[in-house]
Tab-separated table of C-alpha atoms in Angstrom:
chain	number	residue	atom	x	y	z
A	1	MET	CA	44.237	0.412	-31.753
A	2	LEU	CA	41.221	2.681	-31.808
A	3	SER	CA	41.775	6.381	-32.341
A	4	LEU	CA	41.393	8.629	-29.316
A	5	LYS	CA	39.095	10.796	-31.410
A	6	THR	CA	36.670	7.880	-31.792
A	7	ILE	CA	36.767	7.171	-28.054
A	8	ARG	CA	36.278	10.858	-27.182
A	9	GLU	CA	33.386	11.380	-29.558
A	10	HIS	CA	31.652	8.007	-29.145
A	11	PRO	CA	32.502	6.608	-25.691
A	12	GLU	CA	29.195	4.753	-25.265
A	13	PHE	CA	29.546	3.162	-28.716
A	14	VAL	CA	33.084	1.981	-27.946
A	15	ASP	CA	32.113	0.700	-24.505
A	16	GLN	CA	29.154	-1.258	-25.914
A	17	GLY	CA	31.247	-2.655	-28.768
A	18	ALA	CA	33.814	-3.935	-26.274
A	19	ALA	CA	31.064	-5.371	-24.063
A	20	ASN	CA	29.617	-7.221	-27.064
A	21	LYS	CA	33.023	-8.906	-27.395
A	22	GLY	CA	32.975	-9.796	-23.709
A	23	GLU	CA	35.682	-7.239	-22.917
A	24	LYS	CA	35.650	-4.751	-20.047
A	25	ILE	CA	37.461	-1.474	-20.676
A	26	ASP	CA	38.075	1.618	-18.556
A	27	ILE	CA	36.471	4.296	-20.735
A	28	LYS	CA	36.248	6.800	-17.869
A	29	GLY	CA	39.901	6.271	-16.990
A	30	ILE	CA	40.948	6.670	-20.625
A	31	LEU	CA	38.988	9.894	-21.043
A	32	ALA	CA	40.317	11.263	-17.740
A	33	LEU	CA	43.919	10.527	-18.744
A	34	ASP	CA	43.314	11.936	-22.219
A	35	GLY	CA	41.993	15.142	-20.673
A	36	LYS	CA	44.984	15.316	-18.338
A	37	VAL	CA	47.450	14.801	-21.205
A	38	ARG	CA	45.801	17.492	-23.307
A	39	LYS	CA	45.811	19.943	-20.361
A	40	ILE	CA	49.505	19.322	-19.687
A	41	ILE	CA	50.292	19.848	-23.385
A	42	LYS	CA	48.394	23.160	-23.331
A	43	ASP	CA	50.132	24.256	-20.110
A	44	VAL	CA	53.546	23.429	-21.575
A	45	GLU	CA	52.768	25.301	-24.783
A	46	ASP	CA	51.571	28.324	-22.801
A	47	MET	CA	54.710	28.277	-20.648
A	48	LYS	CA	56.974	27.955	-23.675
A	49	ALA	CA	55.246	30.952	-25.218
A	50	MET	CA	55.754	32.837	-21.943
A	51	ARG	CA	59.429	31.848	-21.919
A	52	ASN	CA	59.859	33.089	-25.475
A	53	ARG	CA	58.308	36.421	-24.583
A	54	SER	CA	60.504	36.648	-21.497
A	55	SER	CA	63.608	35.906	-23.581
A	56	GLU	CA	62.736	38.806	-25.906
A	57	GLU	CA	62.127	41.090	-22.945
A	58	ILE	CA	65.473	40.140	-21.345
A	59	SER	CA	67.259	40.773	-24.645
A	60	GLN	CA	65.667	44.220	-24.930
A	61	LEU	CA	66.542	45.118	-21.313
A	62	LYS	CA	70.169	44.097	-21.852
A	63	GLN	CA	70.376	46.168	-25.018
A	64	VAL	CA	69.476	49.346	-23.078
A	65	GLY	CA	71.648	48.414	-20.086
A	66	LYS	CA	68.827	47.691	-17.626
A	67	ASP	CA	68.810	45.036	-14.883
A	68	ALA	CA	67.157	41.777	-16.091
A	69	ARG	CA	67.905	39.547	-13.108
A	70	GLU	CA	64.255	39.340	-12.028
A	71	GLN	CA	63.124	38.322	-15.499
A	72	ILE	CA	65.966	35.775	-15.765
A	73	SER	CA	64.947	34.232	-12.427
A	74	GLU	CA	61.326	34.006	-13.571
A	75	MET	CA	62.386	32.383	-16.849
A	76	GLN	CA	64.481	29.818	-14.954
A	77	ASP	CA	61.434	28.963	-12.809
A	78	VAL	CA	59.327	28.573	-15.947
A	79	SER	CA	61.952	26.306	-17.562
A	80	LYS	CA	62.079	24.187	-14.419
A	81	ARG	CA	58.295	23.844	-14.426
A	82	ILE	CA	58.293	22.926	-18.128
A	83	LYS	CA	60.785	20.137	-17.399
A	84	GLU	CA	58.577	18.851	-14.581
A	85	LEU	CA	55.508	18.917	-16.809
A	86	ASP	CA	57.380	17.095	-19.589
A	87	GLY	CA	58.058	14.297	-17.106
A	88	GLU	CA	54.397	14.206	-16.047
A	89	LEU	CA	53.356	14.216	-19.693
A	90	ALA	CA	55.559	11.212	-20.512
A	91	GLU	CA	54.195	9.256	-17.531
A	92	ASN	CA	50.562	10.025	-18.364
A	93	ARG	CA	51.046	9.245	-22.047
A	94	GLU	CA	52.552	5.880	-21.163
A	95	GLU	CA	49.657	5.073	-18.825
A	96	LEU	CA	47.172	6.162	-21.487
A	97	HIS	CA	48.913	4.013	-24.101
A	98	GLU	CA	48.766	0.966	-21.824
A	99	LYS	CA	45.021	1.440	-21.303
A	100	LEU	CA	44.433	1.877	-25.029
A	101	MET	CA	46.276	-1.395	-25.738
A	102	TRP	CA	43.500	-3.221	-23.860
A	103	VAL	CA	40.697	-1.665	-25.921
A	104	PRO	CA	39.538	-4.187	-28.551
A	105	ASN	CA	38.514	-3.393	-32.088
A	106	ILE	CA	34.814	-2.618	-32.436
A	107	PRO	CA	32.708	-5.184	-34.329
A	108	HIS	CA	31.366	-4.159	-37.733
A	109	GLU	CA	27.646	-3.431	-37.850
A	110	SER	CA	27.036	-6.599	-39.907
A	111	VAL	CA	28.436	-8.873	-37.175
A	112	PRO	CA	25.734	-10.755	-35.220
A	113	VAL	CA	25.635	-9.903	-31.516
A	114	GLY	CA	26.058	-12.899	-29.241
A	115	LYS	CA	28.029	-14.211	-26.292
A	116	ASP	CA	29.792	-17.114	-27.994
A	117	GLU	CA	30.003	-19.386	-31.037
A	118	SER	CA	26.372	-20.467	-30.590
A	119	ALA	CA	25.397	-17.088	-32.091
A	120	ASN	CA	27.549	-17.547	-35.224
A	121	GLU	CA	25.670	-17.451	-38.531
A	122	HIS	CA	26.313	-20.153	-41.122
A	123	VAL	CA	26.206	-18.269	-44.408
A	124	ARG	CA	26.927	-21.018	-46.967
A	125	SER	CA	28.301	-24.484	-47.527
A	126	TRP	CA	30.089	-26.256	-50.369
A	127	GLY	CA	30.127	-29.861	-51.490
A	128	GLU	CA	28.240	-32.850	-50.149
A	129	MET	CA	28.559	-34.898	-47.004
A	130	PRO	CA	30.877	-37.875	-47.767
A	131	LYS	CA	29.101	-41.234	-47.840
A	132	PHE	CA	30.628	-44.569	-46.861
A	133	ASP	CA	29.498	-48.189	-47.029
A	134	PHE	CA	31.659	-48.846	-43.956
A	135	GLU	CA	32.226	-47.105	-40.627
A	136	PRO	CA	34.858	-44.374	-41.294
A	137	LEU	CA	37.824	-44.379	-38.930
A	138	PRO	CA	39.053	-41.273	-37.063
A	139	HIS	CA	42.288	-39.746	-38.345
A	140	LEU	CA	44.529	-40.878	-35.481
A	141	GLU	CA	43.661	-44.528	-36.053
A	142	LEU	CA	44.214	-44.125	-39.797
A	143	ALA	CA	47.499	-42.283	-39.332
A	144	THR	CA	48.775	-44.871	-36.860
A	145	LYS	CA	47.954	-47.830	-39.126
A	146	LEU	CA	49.582	-46.121	-42.122
A	147	ASP	CA	52.600	-44.962	-40.060
A	148	LEU	CA	51.956	-41.303	-40.914
A	149	LEU	CA	52.118	-39.890	-37.405
A	150	ASP	CA	53.853	-40.715	-34.133
A	151	MET	CA	52.421	-38.644	-31.301
A	152	GLU	CA	54.207	-40.625	-28.577
A	153	ARG	CA	57.685	-40.013	-29.978
A	154	GLY	CA	56.758	-36.371	-30.661
A	155	ALA	CA	55.803	-36.034	-26.982
A	156	ALA	CA	59.078	-37.681	-25.947
A	157	ILE	CA	60.953	-35.021	-27.930
A	158	SER	CA	59.024	-31.864	-27.003
A	159	GLY	CA	56.062	-32.767	-24.789
A	160	SER	CA	52.426	-33.392	-25.664
A	161	GLY	CA	50.948	-31.430	-28.529
A	162	PHE	CA	54.042	-31.568	-30.747
A	163	PRO	CA	53.343	-34.051	-33.561
A	164	LEU	CA	56.009	-36.083	-35.306
A	165	TYR	CA	55.102	-36.731	-38.949
A	166	THR	CA	56.700	-39.862	-40.375
A	167	GLY	CA	57.165	-41.386	-43.828
A	168	GLN	CA	54.297	-40.581	-46.148
A	169	GLY	CA	52.778	-38.433	-43.394
A	170	ALA	CA	55.764	-36.075	-43.556
A	171	ILE	CA	55.598	-36.073	-47.340
A	172	LEU	CA	51.854	-35.313	-47.253
A	173	GLU	CA	52.431	-32.408	-44.875
A	174	ARG	CA	55.063	-30.952	-47.202
A	175	ALA	CA	52.839	-31.585	-50.216
A	176	LEU	CA	49.948	-29.681	-48.655
A	177	ILE	CA	52.164	-26.684	-47.890
A	178	ASN	CA	53.697	-26.544	-51.368
A	179	PHE	CA	50.335	-27.080	-53.081
A	180	MET	CA	48.729	-24.233	-51.124
A	181	LEU	CA	51.623	-21.842	-51.758
A	182	ASP	CA	51.575	-22.555	-55.493
A	183	HIS	CA	47.788	-22.248	-55.588
A	184	HIS	CA	47.778	-18.806	-53.961
A	185	LEU	CA	50.639	-17.578	-56.136
A	186	GLN	CA	48.356	-18.229	-59.113
A	187	GLU	CA	45.732	-16.040	-57.411
A	188	GLY	CA	48.138	-13.086	-57.427
A	189	TYR	CA	49.716	-13.259	-53.966
A	190	ARG	CA	53.409	-12.556	-53.475
A	191	GLU	CA	55.288	-15.147	-51.466
A	192	VAL	CA	57.477	-14.112	-48.530
A	193	ARG	CA	59.452	-16.173	-46.023
A	194	THR	CA	59.660	-14.352	-42.706
A	195	PRO	CA	61.471	-14.898	-39.403
A	196	PHE	CA	59.590	-17.244	-37.084
A	197	ILE	CA	60.537	-15.283	-33.940
A	198	THR	CA	59.473	-11.663	-33.444
A	199	LEU	CA	59.960	-8.681	-31.203
A	200	ARG	CA	57.350	-7.838	-28.586
A	201	GLN	CA	56.368	-4.739	-30.586
A	202	ALA	CA	55.538	-6.878	-33.627
A	203	ALA	CA	53.076	-8.976	-31.632
A	204	GLU	CA	51.602	-5.786	-30.172
A	205	THR	CA	50.992	-4.534	-33.712
A	206	THR	CA	48.689	-7.411	-34.602
A	207	GLY	CA	46.898	-7.511	-31.242
A	208	GLN	CA	48.316	-10.731	-29.784
A	209	LEU	CA	49.917	-8.659	-27.031
A	210	PRO	CA	49.269	-7.745	-24.335
A	211	LYS	CA	46.031	-9.748	-24.135
A	212	LEU	CA	47.258	-13.156	-25.335
A	213	GLU	CA	50.736	-13.262	-23.796
A	214	ASP	CA	49.853	-16.348	-21.722
A	215	ASP	CA	49.115	-18.223	-24.957
A	216	MET	CA	52.514	-17.489	-26.527
A	217	TYR	CA	55.921	-19.122	-26.253
A	218	ILE	CA	58.496	-16.600	-25.030
A	219	VAL	CA	62.285	-16.535	-25.329
A	220	GLU	CA	62.588	-14.685	-22.026
A	221	GLN	CA	66.289	-13.848	-22.173
A	222	ASP	CA	65.771	-11.789	-25.339
A	223	ASP	CA	62.064	-10.920	-24.865
A	224	LEU	CA	61.274	-12.544	-28.204
A	225	PHE	CA	58.163	-14.516	-29.144
A	226	LEU	CA	57.682	-17.630	-31.274
A	227	ILE	CA	55.021	-16.616	-33.763
A	228	PRO	CA	51.466	-17.933	-33.284
A	229	THR	CA	50.816	-17.200	-36.986
A	230	ALA	CA	52.669	-15.679	-39.954
A	231	GLU	CA	50.194	-12.798	-39.706
A	232	VAL	CA	52.496	-11.261	-37.084
A	233	PRO	CA	55.722	-10.894	-39.116
A	234	VAL	CA	53.969	-10.323	-42.461
A	235	THR	CA	51.811	-7.464	-41.132
A	236	ASN	CA	54.946	-5.849	-39.724
A	237	ILE	CA	56.704	-5.862	-43.106
A	238	HIS	CA	55.374	-2.346	-43.748
A	239	LYS	CA	55.589	-0.987	-40.195
A	240	GLU	CA	56.254	2.786	-40.078
A	241	GLU	CA	55.882	3.030	-43.873
A	242	ILE	CA	53.846	5.262	-46.160
A	243	MET	CA	52.888	3.325	-49.271
A	244	SER	CA	51.631	4.730	-52.537
A	245	GLY	CA	47.896	4.316	-53.047
A	246	LYS	CA	48.743	3.115	-56.559
A	247	ASP	CA	50.466	0.057	-55.030
A	248	LEU	CA	47.364	-1.084	-53.127
A	249	PRO	CA	46.153	-3.662	-52.590
A	250	LYS	CA	49.293	-5.506	-51.547
A	251	GLN	CA	48.761	-9.202	-50.876
A	252	TYR	CA	51.217	-11.679	-49.460
A	253	VAL	CA	51.268	-15.418	-48.886
A	254	ALA	CA	53.625	-16.986	-46.359
A	255	TYR	CA	54.267	-20.419	-44.927
A	256	SER	CA	55.310	-20.703	-41.300
A	257	PRO	CA	55.262	-23.065	-38.361
A	258	CYS	CA	52.965	-21.697	-35.659
A	259	PHE	CA	53.428	-22.024	-31.899
A	260	ARG	CA	50.597	-21.736	-29.381
A	261	ARG	CA	50.570	-22.783	-25.763
A	262	GLU	CA	46.768	-23.115	-25.895
A	263	ALA	CA	46.542	-21.737	-22.358
A	264	GLY	CA	43.154	-22.507	-20.850
A	265	SER	CA	42.465	-25.412	-23.226
A	266	TYR	CA	43.105	-28.159	-20.680
A	267	GLY	CA	40.406	-30.800	-20.771
A	268	ARG	CA	39.450	-29.970	-24.357
A	269	ASP	CA	39.864	-32.505	-27.175
A	270	THR	CA	43.605	-32.934	-27.759
A	271	ARG	CA	43.616	-36.269	-29.594
A	272	GLY	CA	45.921	-36.506	-32.589
A	273	LEU	CA	46.020	-33.326	-34.675
A	274	LEU	CA	42.838	-31.718	-33.348
A	275	ARG	CA	44.621	-29.342	-30.963
A	276	VAL	CA	48.405	-29.055	-31.023
A	277	HIS	CA	51.070	-26.625	-29.813
A	278	GLN	CA	53.062	-26.567	-33.055
A	279	PHE	CA	51.510	-26.709	-36.505
A	280	ASN	CA	52.067	-25.523	-40.056
A	281	LYS	CA	50.008	-22.909	-41.853
A	282	VAL	CA	49.911	-20.964	-45.077
A	283	GLU	CA	48.805	-17.405	-44.329
A	284	LEU	CA	47.275	-14.716	-46.544
A	285	VAL	CA	47.722	-11.031	-45.624
A	286	LYS	CA	46.363	-7.970	-47.428
A	287	PHE	CA	47.011	-4.222	-47.164
A	288	VAL	CA	44.150	-2.336	-48.814
A	289	LYS	CA	42.418	1.042	-49.104
A	290	PRO	CA	39.711	1.554	-46.441
A	291	GLU	CA	36.903	1.864	-48.970
A	292	ASP	CA	37.806	-1.537	-50.449
A	293	SER	CA	38.372	-3.567	-47.298
A	294	TYR	CA	35.025	-5.337	-47.005
A	295	ASP	CA	35.035	-6.348	-50.658
A	296	GLU	CA	38.588	-7.562	-50.077
A	297	LEU	CA	37.396	-9.617	-47.091
A	298	GLU	CA	34.968	-11.472	-49.338
A	299	SER	CA	37.743	-12.011	-51.901
A	300	LEU	CA	40.182	-13.213	-49.231
A	301	THR	CA	37.624	-15.672	-47.876
A	302	SER	CA	36.970	-16.948	-51.387
A	303	ASP	CA	40.718	-17.472	-51.897
A	304	ALA	CA	40.910	-19.569	-48.718
A	305	GLU	CA	37.811	-21.528	-49.740
A	306	SER	CA	39.374	-22.345	-53.097
A	307	ILE	CA	41.891	-24.634	-51.349
A	308	LEU	CA	39.113	-26.739	-49.860
A	309	GLN	CA	37.260	-26.781	-53.163
A	310	ALA	CA	40.361	-27.886	-55.054
A	311	LEU	CA	40.748	-30.782	-52.600
A	312	GLY	CA	37.047	-31.652	-52.855
A	313	LEU	CA	36.366	-31.297	-49.120
A	314	HIS	CA	32.887	-30.568	-47.762
A	315	TYR	CA	32.910	-27.335	-45.749
A	316	ARG	CA	30.772	-24.480	-44.473
A	317	VAL	CA	31.394	-20.781	-43.857
A	318	ALA	CA	30.434	-19.188	-40.537
A	319	LEU	CA	30.145	-15.466	-39.795
A	320	LEU	CA	31.432	-15.095	-36.250
A	321	SER	CA	29.338	-13.357	-33.612
A	322	THR	CA	30.729	-10.562	-31.460
A	323	GLY	CA	31.474	-12.940	-28.580
A	324	ASP	CA	33.488	-15.286	-30.809
A	325	LEU	CA	35.380	-12.504	-32.599
A	326	SER	CA	39.072	-12.012	-31.897
A	327	PHE	CA	40.389	-9.010	-29.964
A	328	ALA	CA	41.673	-7.232	-33.092
A	329	ALA	CA	39.079	-8.216	-35.710
A	330	ALA	CA	36.113	-6.121	-36.834
A	331	LYS	CA	34.584	-8.989	-38.833
A	332	CYS	CA	35.581	-12.611	-39.397
A	333	TYR	CA	34.517	-15.669	-41.338
A	334	ASP	CA	35.541	-19.161	-40.209
A	335	LEU	CA	35.872	-22.037	-42.660
A	336	GLU	CA	34.823	-25.322	-41.069
A	337	VAL	CA	35.554	-28.582	-42.873
A	338	TRP	CA	33.634	-31.806	-42.243
A	339	ALA	CA	35.607	-34.674	-40.686
A	340	PRO	CA	33.554	-37.866	-41.166
A	341	GLY	CA	35.668	-40.002	-38.820
A	342	GLU	CA	35.392	-37.454	-36.019
A	343	LYS	CA	31.775	-36.749	-37.060
A	344	ARG	CA	32.212	-33.013	-36.521
A	345	TRP	CA	33.057	-29.720	-38.179
A	346	LEU	CA	36.641	-28.508	-37.739
A	347	GLU	CA	37.817	-24.935	-38.156
A	348	VAL	CA	40.667	-24.735	-40.668
A	349	SER	CA	40.694	-21.009	-41.458
A	350	SER	CA	39.705	-17.636	-40.050
A	351	CYS	CA	39.477	-14.709	-42.476
A	352	SER	CA	39.392	-11.313	-40.770
A	353	ASN	CA	39.174	-7.610	-41.517
A	354	PHE	CA	40.955	-5.522	-38.884
A	355	GLU	CA	40.123	-2.197	-40.560
A	356	ASP	CA	42.791	0.292	-39.367
A	357	PHE	CA	43.218	-1.292	-35.910
A	358	GLN	CA	46.572	-2.934	-36.660
A	359	ALA	CA	47.709	-0.170	-39.020
A	360	ARG	CA	47.390	2.424	-36.236
A	361	ARG	CA	49.531	0.316	-33.922
A	362	ALA	CA	52.191	-0.105	-36.625
A	363	ASN	CA	51.739	3.326	-38.248
A	364	ILE	CA	51.170	1.831	-41.709
A	365	ARG	CA	49.767	4.473	-44.053
A	366	TYR	CA	49.306	5.187	-47.737
A	367	ARG	CA	49.405	8.401	-49.732
A	368	LYS	CA	46.194	9.298	-51.524
A	369	GLU	CA	45.897	11.090	-54.866
A	370	ASP	CA	45.427	14.449	-53.118
A	371	GLY	CA	48.766	13.963	-51.326
A	372	LYS	CA	47.225	13.341	-47.902
A	373	THR	CA	47.996	10.195	-45.930
A	374	SER	CA	45.613	7.741	-44.298
A	375	PHE	CA	45.907	4.444	-42.471
A	376	VAL	CA	45.554	1.312	-44.586
A	377	HIS	CA	43.188	-1.485	-43.650
A	378	THR	CA	44.747	-4.897	-42.981
A	379	LEU	CA	43.215	-8.319	-43.516
A	380	ASN	CA	44.449	-11.837	-43.000
A	381	GLY	CA	43.241	-15.381	-43.423
A	382	SER	CA	44.545	-18.908	-43.111
A	383	GLY	CA	44.998	-20.353	-46.542
A	384	VAL	CA	44.940	-22.824	-44.726
A	385	ALA	CA	46.234	-24.492	-41.520
A	386	THR	CA	47.399	-28.070	-42.124
A	387	PRO	CA	46.533	-30.168	-39.017
A	388	ARG	CA	42.749	-30.251	-39.303
A	389	LEU	CA	43.005	-30.105	-43.086
A	390	MET	CA	44.955	-33.362	-42.905
A	391	VAL	CA	42.357	-34.765	-40.496
A	392	ALA	CA	39.541	-34.027	-42.958
A	393	LEU	CA	41.543	-35.266	-45.934
A	394	LEU	CA	42.476	-38.613	-44.354
A	395	GLU	CA	38.975	-39.222	-43.061
A	396	THR	CA	37.192	-38.123	-46.251
A	397	TYR	CA	39.315	-40.155	-48.674
A	398	GLN	CA	39.815	-43.339	-46.642
A	399	GLN	CA	38.985	-46.628	-48.352
A	400	ASP	CA	37.440	-49.735	-46.797
A	401	ASP	CA	40.816	-51.533	-47.006
A	402	GLY	CA	42.466	-48.907	-44.772
A	403	THR	CA	44.241	-47.036	-47.575
A	404	VAL	CA	43.680	-43.338	-48.302
A	405	TRP	CA	43.201	-41.916	-51.793
A	406	ILE	CA	45.144	-38.725	-52.597
A	407	PRO	CA	43.149	-35.934	-54.336
A	408	GLU	CA	44.421	-35.231	-57.839
A	409	PRO	CA	45.873	-31.725	-57.128
A	410	LEU	CA	48.192	-33.286	-54.503
A	411	GLN	CA	49.324	-36.277	-56.541
A	412	PRO	CA	52.141	-34.434	-58.404
A	413	TYR	CA	53.532	-33.347	-55.008
A	414	MET	CA	53.137	-36.820	-53.471
A	415	HIS	CA	54.253	-38.855	-56.529
A	416	THR	CA	51.494	-41.306	-55.677
A	417	SER	CA	47.716	-41.508	-55.667
A	418	LEU	CA	47.371	-43.712	-52.599
A	419	LEU	CA	48.576	-43.867	-49.010
A	420	LYS	CA	49.019	-47.487	-48.036
């Protein structure tokens, strides 16, 4: 959430920043409501001061035996008006809050301006394009032949987009998760295991709600949400807390299943594991001091990249343009891995700096050396999501006899070096 001070002092800047993200916001309505709220607060304070003075006057009149009925009647009228204004204040504050919830975070000055992903900047790549002396197969064909995946039975259980991993496929999925968790623990992250269902307020904290409600699975009876990413519960670990500056940065790693309805994705490529409604992901979340957050973004991105490097997968890093940036992010890098069977780049991680946008919604602060408090900056990145990682791994390490070689870091988790 942006501060009202920022919106008051820089309305054109905020409006343009939102427009660069493709978002339309009601700046005039926000400023009008803000002015109304501040006027009501001043009126209430003035009336309370008047009531206090009247109470003193009534007390003095009673002490000398004089009639105070007129003053008492006036004070009762003032109290009634204060109650009415308190009701108006609550209504206007609620309306203002709802409008503010639709204001996106403003892109950082280093983010390229553009309408969509075509304006993204590719900042670096790692590794070499895999070479084959045969035509590489796409992952779904490989997985079917090796009995790693059964999309038809998964659909029979839960509907399309819910994969069923079988045999060595299930073991590989578990191996990837455990490998990534262990890898990030060695980088200094603290592991947590969170609930996979959250309150509405938790999803509001991270910016999924209200904008992305149509993309989420809802337990309507309890108004609970299946998490779209572990970012949601992990960021809320420190909600309404004041941390010591000496304890920052705090960095967590968490595994979770993720649930996304993918509303609006109909007609897009949904073959195999390319776009699914339930998938597994290892998530990295950081709470840092504001002055460190952009250095921490580079570090976070490097930590996510290290997974792909350890597995020897060819990838590139893209700096997202304003039009491709998420609602809550100020800056984001995507990691895109090469899938030779699909002959395309696949996003496997997004690493974002939210600055104090999420911290304001959750009231997460830290105490500085001078004793004052300030909002932390939050960051998160996939470290990484498994479906497209498995796609790239199967397609990159396939052999001409239809088997798939297992990269060395995964072999201790798989207890084999070959899928066959």
